[in-house]
mmCIF file of C-alpha atoms and ligand atoms in Angstrom:
data_model
loop_
_atom_site.group_PDB
_atom_site.id
_atom_site.type_symbol
_atom_site.label_atom_id
_atom_site.label_comp_id
_atom_site.label_asym_id
_atom_site.label_seq_id
_atom_site.Cartn_x
_atom_site.Cartn_y
_atom_site.Cartn_z
ATOM 1 C CA MET O 1 45.992 58.241 -2.317
ATOM 2 C CA SER O 2 49.144 58.046 -0.317
ATOM 3 C CA LEU O 3 51.892 55.579 0.357
ATOM 4 C CA ARG O 4 52.786 57.303 3.614
ATOM 5 C CA SER O 5 51.362 59.559 6.254
ATOM 6 C CA LEU O 6 50.785 63.142 5.117
ATOM 7 C CA GLY O 7 52.948 66.061 6.052
ATOM 8 C CA LEU O 8 55.750 64.330 7.930
ATOM 9 C CA PRO O 9 59.302 65.364 6.976
ATOM 10 C CA ASP O 10 61.256 62.453 5.433
ATOM 11 C CA ASN O 11 63.529 62.001 8.429
ATOM 12 C CA VAL O 12 60.620 61.928 10.876
ATOM 13 C CA TYR O 13 58.695 59.481 8.718
ATOM 14 C CA SER O 14 61.772 57.245 8.495
ATOM 15 C CA TYR O 15 62.125 57.416 12.268
ATOM 16 C CA LEU O 16 58.472 56.441 12.720
ATOM 17 C CA LEU O 17 58.914 53.369 10.518
ATOM 18 C CA GLU O 18 62.287 52.401 11.952
ATOM 19 C CA HIS O 19 60.982 52.602 15.505
ATOM 20 C CA SER O 20 57.533 51.096 15.153
ATOM 21 C CA LEU O 21 56.968 49.112 11.970
ATOM 22 C CA ARG O 22 56.650 45.377 12.400
ATOM 23 C CA GLU O 23 55.661 44.162 8.981
ATOM 24 C CA PRO O 24 55.180 40.453 8.342
ATOM 25 C CA GLU O 25 57.350 39.264 5.446
ATOM 26 C CA VAL O 26 54.364 38.467 3.256
ATOM 27 C CA LEU O 27 53.122 42.069 3.545
ATOM 28 C CA THR O 28 56.587 43.399 2.685
ATOM 29 C CA ALA O 29 56.630 41.189 -0.410
ATOM 30 C CA LEU O 30 53.168 42.403 -1.448
ATOM 31 C CA ARG O 31 54.164 46.022 -0.907
ATOM 32 C CA LYS O 32 57.242 45.531 -3.114
ATOM 33 C CA GLU O 33 55.216 43.908 -5.890
ATOM 34 C CA THR O 34 52.546 46.615 -5.720
ATOM 35 C CA ALA O 35 55.158 49.394 -5.846
ATOM 36 C CA GLU O 36 55.854 48.396 -9.446
ATOM 37 C CA HIS O 37 52.181 48.617 -10.362
ATOM 38 C CA PRO O 38 51.038 51.724 -12.313
ATOM 39 C CA ALA O 39 48.346 52.382 -9.673
ATOM 40 C CA ALA O 40 50.735 51.834 -6.740
ATOM 41 C CA ARG O 41 49.558 54.984 -4.982
ATOM 42 C CA MET O 42 46.257 53.279 -4.215
ATOM 43 C CA GLN O 43 47.995 51.093 -1.641
ATOM 44 C CA ILE O 44 47.703 52.087 2.001
ATOM 45 C CA SER O 45 50.839 52.933 3.949
ATOM 46 C CA PRO O 46 52.514 50.214 6.023
ATOM 47 C CA GLU O 47 51.982 52.133 9.268
ATOM 48 C CA GLN O 48 48.273 52.303 8.459
ATOM 49 C CA GLY O 49 48.163 48.551 7.832
ATOM 50 C CA GLN O 50 49.811 48.005 11.198
ATOM 51 C CA PHE O 51 47.300 50.326 12.872
ATOM 52 C CA MET O 52 44.463 48.337 11.318
ATOM 53 C CA ARG O 53 45.952 45.053 12.550
ATOM 54 C CA LEU O 54 46.091 46.504 16.055
ATOM 55 C CA LEU O 55 42.450 47.655 15.821
ATOM 56 C CA VAL O 56 41.357 44.198 14.668
ATOM 57 C CA GLU O 57 43.122 42.668 17.663
ATOM 58 C CA LEU O 58 41.803 45.281 20.115
ATOM 59 C CA MET O 59 38.225 44.781 18.958
ATOM 60 C CA GLY O 60 38.439 41.010 18.645
ATOM 61 C CA VAL O 61 37.147 41.319 15.077
ATOM 62 C CA ARG O 62 35.635 38.154 13.599
ATOM 63 C CA ARG O 63 33.506 39.669 10.840
ATOM 64 C CA ALA O 64 34.930 42.381 8.609
ATOM 65 C CA ILE O 65 34.034 44.218 5.410
ATOM 66 C CA GLU O 66 36.366 45.822 2.931
ATOM 67 C CA VAL O 67 35.146 48.049 0.109
ATOM 68 C CA GLY O 68 37.997 48.411 -2.376
ATOM 69 C CA VAL O 69 40.588 45.642 -2.280
ATOM 70 C CA PHE O 70 43.136 46.767 -4.905
ATOM 71 C CA THR O 71 46.159 44.424 -4.577
ATOM 72 C CA GLY O 72 45.247 43.389 -1.054
ATOM 73 C CA TYR O 73 47.529 45.103 1.449
ATOM 74 C CA SER O 74 44.719 46.141 3.804
ATOM 75 C CA SER O 75 42.666 42.949 3.401
ATOM 76 C CA LEU O 76 45.746 40.838 4.076
ATOM 77 C CA SER O 77 46.528 42.986 7.122
ATOM 78 C CA VAL O 78 43.007 42.463 8.490
ATOM 79 C CA ALA O 79 42.927 38.752 7.628
ATOM 80 C CA LEU O 80 46.283 38.134 9.319
ATOM 81 C CA ALA O 81 45.087 39.804 12.518
ATOM 82 C CA MET O 82 41.742 37.970 12.711
ATOM 83 C CA PRO O 83 41.364 34.597 14.426
ATOM 84 C CA ASP O 84 41.278 31.495 12.239
ATOM 85 C CA ASP O 85 37.461 31.504 12.065
ATOM 86 C CA GLY O 86 37.336 35.201 11.111
ATOM 87 C CA LYS O 87 35.605 36.207 7.872
ATOM 88 C CA LEU O 88 36.331 39.184 5.654
ATOM 89 C CA LEU O 89 33.839 40.172 2.965
ATOM 90 C CA ALA O 90 36.057 41.776 0.310
ATOM 91 C CA CYS O 91 34.277 43.890 -2.317
ATOM 92 C CA ASP O 92 35.902 45.001 -5.546
ATOM 93 C CA VAL O 93 35.192 45.204 -9.267
ATOM 94 C CA ASN O 94 38.692 44.679 -10.655
ATOM 95 C CA ALA O 95 39.734 41.099 -11.425
ATOM 96 C CA GLU O 96 43.284 42.061 -12.373
ATOM 97 C CA PHE O 97 44.146 43.928 -9.149
ATOM 98 C CA THR O 98 42.475 41.348 -6.947
ATOM 99 C CA SER O 99 44.300 38.464 -8.651
ATOM 100 C CA ILE O 100 47.423 39.841 -6.961
ATOM 101 C CA ALA O 101 45.547 40.031 -3.649
ATOM 102 C CA LYS O 102 44.420 36.409 -4.013
ATOM 103 C CA LYS O 103 47.967 35.245 -4.619
ATOM 104 C CA TYR O 104 49.103 36.830 -1.348
ATOM 105 C CA TRP O 105 46.090 35.592 0.671
ATOM 106 C CA GLU O 106 47.140 32.107 -0.509
ATOM 107 C CA ARG O 107 50.772 32.676 0.312
ATOM 108 C CA ALA O 108 49.896 33.898 3.821
ATOM 109 C CA GLY O 109 47.507 30.984 4.435
ATOM 110 C CA VAL O 110 44.489 33.223 5.046
ATOM 111 C CA SER O 111 42.414 32.513 1.904
ATOM 112 C CA HIS O 112 39.813 30.658 3.950
ATOM 113 C CA LYS O 113 39.093 33.885 5.851
ATOM 114 C CA VAL O 114 38.432 36.010 2.765
ATOM 115 C CA GLU O 115 35.341 36.005 0.581
ATOM 116 C CA LEU O 116 35.994 38.112 -2.518
ATOM 117 C CA VAL O 117 32.927 39.374 -4.373
ATOM 118 C CA LEU O 118 33.604 40.970 -7.758
ATOM 119 C CA ALA O 119 30.591 43.241 -8.243
ATOM 120 C CA PRO O 120 29.643 46.842 -7.479
ATOM 121 C CA ALA O 121 30.016 47.082 -3.691
ATOM 122 C CA SER O 122 26.648 48.757 -3.132
ATOM 123 C CA GLU O 123 24.937 45.734 -4.699
ATOM 124 C CA THR O 124 26.971 43.307 -2.616
ATOM 125 C CA LEU O 125 26.336 45.170 0.634
ATOM 126 C CA GLN O 126 22.631 45.649 -0.105
ATOM 127 C CA ALA O 127 22.341 41.905 -0.782
ATOM 128 C CA ARG O 128 23.904 41.173 2.621
ATOM 129 C CA ILE O 129 21.450 43.530 4.313
ATOM 130 C CA SER O 130 18.567 41.820 2.499
ATOM 131 C CA ALA O 131 19.975 38.440 3.581
ATOM 132 C CA GLY O 132 19.584 39.458 7.232
ATOM 133 C CA GLU O 133 23.216 40.320 8.010
ATOM 134 C CA ALA O 134 22.507 43.838 9.329
ATOM 135 C CA GLY O 135 24.087 44.424 12.737
ATOM 136 C CA SER O 136 26.464 41.475 12.427
ATOM 137 C CA TYR O 137 29.833 42.924 11.373
ATOM 138 C CA ASP O 138 32.555 44.287 13.644
ATOM 139 C CA ILE O 139 34.539 46.518 11.311
ATOM 140 C CA ALA O 140 34.366 47.991 7.800
ATOM 141 C CA PHE O 141 37.150 49.614 5.780
ATOM 142 C CA ILE O 142 36.020 51.885 2.927
ATOM 143 C CA ASP O 143 38.711 52.634 0.347
ATOM 144 C CA ALA O 144 37.206 52.681 -3.148
ATOM 145 C CA ASP O 145 35.701 55.090 -5.720
ATOM 146 C CA LYS O 146 35.058 58.342 -3.910
ATOM 147 C CA GLY O 147 31.736 58.966 -5.667
ATOM 148 C CA GLY O 148 30.393 55.865 -3.954
ATOM 149 C CA TYR O 149 31.647 56.755 -0.463
ATOM 150 C CA GLN O 150 28.357 58.035 0.939
ATOM 151 C CA ALA O 151 26.440 54.928 -0.160
ATOM 152 C CA TYR O 152 29.156 52.588 1.143
ATOM 153 C CA TYR O 153 29.151 54.406 4.484
ATOM 154 C CA GLU O 154 25.385 54.029 4.895
ATOM 155 C CA HIS O 155 25.400 50.358 3.904
ATOM 156 C CA CYS O 156 28.335 49.561 6.192
ATOM 157 C CA LEU O 157 26.758 51.408 9.111
ATOM 158 C CA GLU O 158 23.695 49.231 8.746
ATOM 159 C CA LEU O 159 25.777 46.044 8.572
ATOM 160 C CA LEU O 160 27.810 46.914 11.689
ATOM 161 C CA ARG O 161 26.850 45.837 15.185
ATOM 162 C CA PRO O 162 26.549 48.536 17.865
ATOM 163 C CA GLY O 163 30.134 49.290 18.881
ATOM 164 C CA GLY O 164 31.378 48.339 15.425
ATOM 165 C CA LEU O 165 33.821 50.607 13.622
ATOM 166 C CA ILE O 166 33.909 52.123 10.137
ATOM 167 C CA LEU O 167 37.257 53.275 8.752
ATOM 168 C CA VAL O 168 37.094 55.623 5.775
ATOM 169 C CA ASP O 169 40.330 56.111 3.841
ATOM 170 C CA ASN O 170 41.680 59.159 1.970
ATOM 171 C CA VAL O 171 39.532 61.652 3.873
ATOM 172 C CA LEU O 172 42.261 64.336 3.620
ATOM 173 C CA TRP O 173 42.860 63.541 -0.073
ATOM 174 C CA SER O 174 46.481 64.770 -0.080
ATOM 175 C CA GLY O 175 45.213 68.019 1.468
ATOM 176 C CA ALA O 176 42.867 68.810 -1.452
ATOM 177 C CA VAL O 177 39.798 68.853 0.813
ATOM 178 C CA ALA O 178 41.195 71.989 2.462
ATOM 179 C CA ASP O 179 41.916 73.740 -0.849
ATOM 180 C CA PRO O 180 38.802 75.720 -1.863
ATOM 181 C CA SER O 181 40.065 76.016 -5.454
ATOM 182 C CA ASP O 182 39.834 72.230 -5.827
ATOM 183 C CA GLN O 183 36.304 71.488 -6.991
ATOM 184 C CA GLY O 184 37.032 68.090 -8.529
ATOM 185 C CA SER O 185 34.256 65.533 -8.186
ATOM 186 C CA ASP O 186 36.284 63.180 -5.965
ATOM 187 C CA THR O 187 37.339 66.029 -3.690
ATOM 188 C CA GLN O 188 33.738 67.211 -3.386
ATOM 189 C CA ALA O 189 32.493 63.694 -2.651
ATOM 190 C CA ILE O 190 35.030 63.307 0.157
ATOM 191 C CA ARG O 191 34.168 66.745 1.635
ATOM 192 C CA LYS O 192 30.496 65.827 1.566
ATOM 193 C CA LEU O 193 31.056 62.562 3.409
ATOM 194 C CA ASN O 194 33.385 64.214 5.945
ATOM 195 C CA ASP O 195 30.642 66.752 6.742
ATOM 196 C CA HIS O 196 28.067 63.971 6.918
ATOM 197 C CA ILE O 197 30.120 61.888 9.352
ATOM 198 C CA HIS O 198 31.031 64.917 11.471
ATOM 199 C CA ALA O 199 27.317 65.660 11.996
ATOM 200 C CA ASP O 200 26.195 62.023 12.246
ATOM 201 C CA GLN O 201 24.886 61.419 15.771
ATOM 202 C CA ARG O 202 24.653 57.654 15.155
ATOM 203 C CA VAL O 203 28.428 57.421 15.578
ATOM 204 C CA ASN O 204 31.320 58.605 17.749
ATOM 205 C CA VAL O 205 34.160 59.849 15.598
ATOM 206 C CA SER O 206 37.832 60.667 15.247
ATOM 207 C CA MET O 207 39.677 61.800 12.111
ATOM 208 C CA LEU O 208 43.316 60.780 12.094
ATOM 209 C CA PRO O 209 46.078 62.301 9.925
ATOM 210 C CA LEU O 210 47.331 58.758 9.288
ATOM 211 C CA GLY O 211 48.176 57.787 5.723
ATOM 212 C CA ASP O 212 46.011 60.038 3.548
ATOM 213 C CA GLY O 213 43.587 60.755 6.398
ATOM 214 C CA LEU O 214 41.510 58.083 8.113
ATOM 215 C CA TYR O 215 38.052 58.756 9.543
ATOM 216 C CA LEU O 216 37.037 56.455 12.385
ATOM 217 C CA ALA O 217 33.312 56.222 13.130
ATOM 218 C CA ARG O 218 32.087 53.920 15.890
ATOM 219 C CA LYS O 219 28.445 52.937 15.741
ATOM 220 C CA ARG O 220 26.554 53.779 18.916
HETATM 221 CA CA1 CA E 301 43.132 54.612 -0.217
#
């Protein structure tokens, strides 16, 4: 849950943004609107959005999954970076948050690339597996309820093609994962998934201290 990368002194973080951030105007506008929202801390950092856009371009992503849309900063980032025939399956359960996302997908002219499904993500993903879509997605971004992380990871891994990439957000959880006195249920769920991914021989991995910690797992 972080608006910026963990642990960087203010002046270094400012330098990073001033010397690397290229944020399309529509994303800046969305970030400003979301900043006034009571749950603003659920938004990813702008440097993370830019990193995701670069990944989408590098991988030539045409089929993407997002679990946890919130007000849409990451989905809009992915949609903007995909080609015109790209498709993003966006899973969320909150109509109020995603109404903001929809407004900005419209404004950016990417609505035709996004399919929003308002239902528990595990049901949505399982339905896609049952419909024969396993092995057909390029990338998946998991950023939702932490108790569901393990299930989302397994579903997304099945839906990805070999060489596809899962991104799991908040894996450092503001540092709480490394604090043994923190036994909160979310913290424990994240620790459990981190251990699971670390040992998972179906993927090649890298954990980045970007935003609130981002675990990259590439399906073999
Ligand atoms: Ca997050």
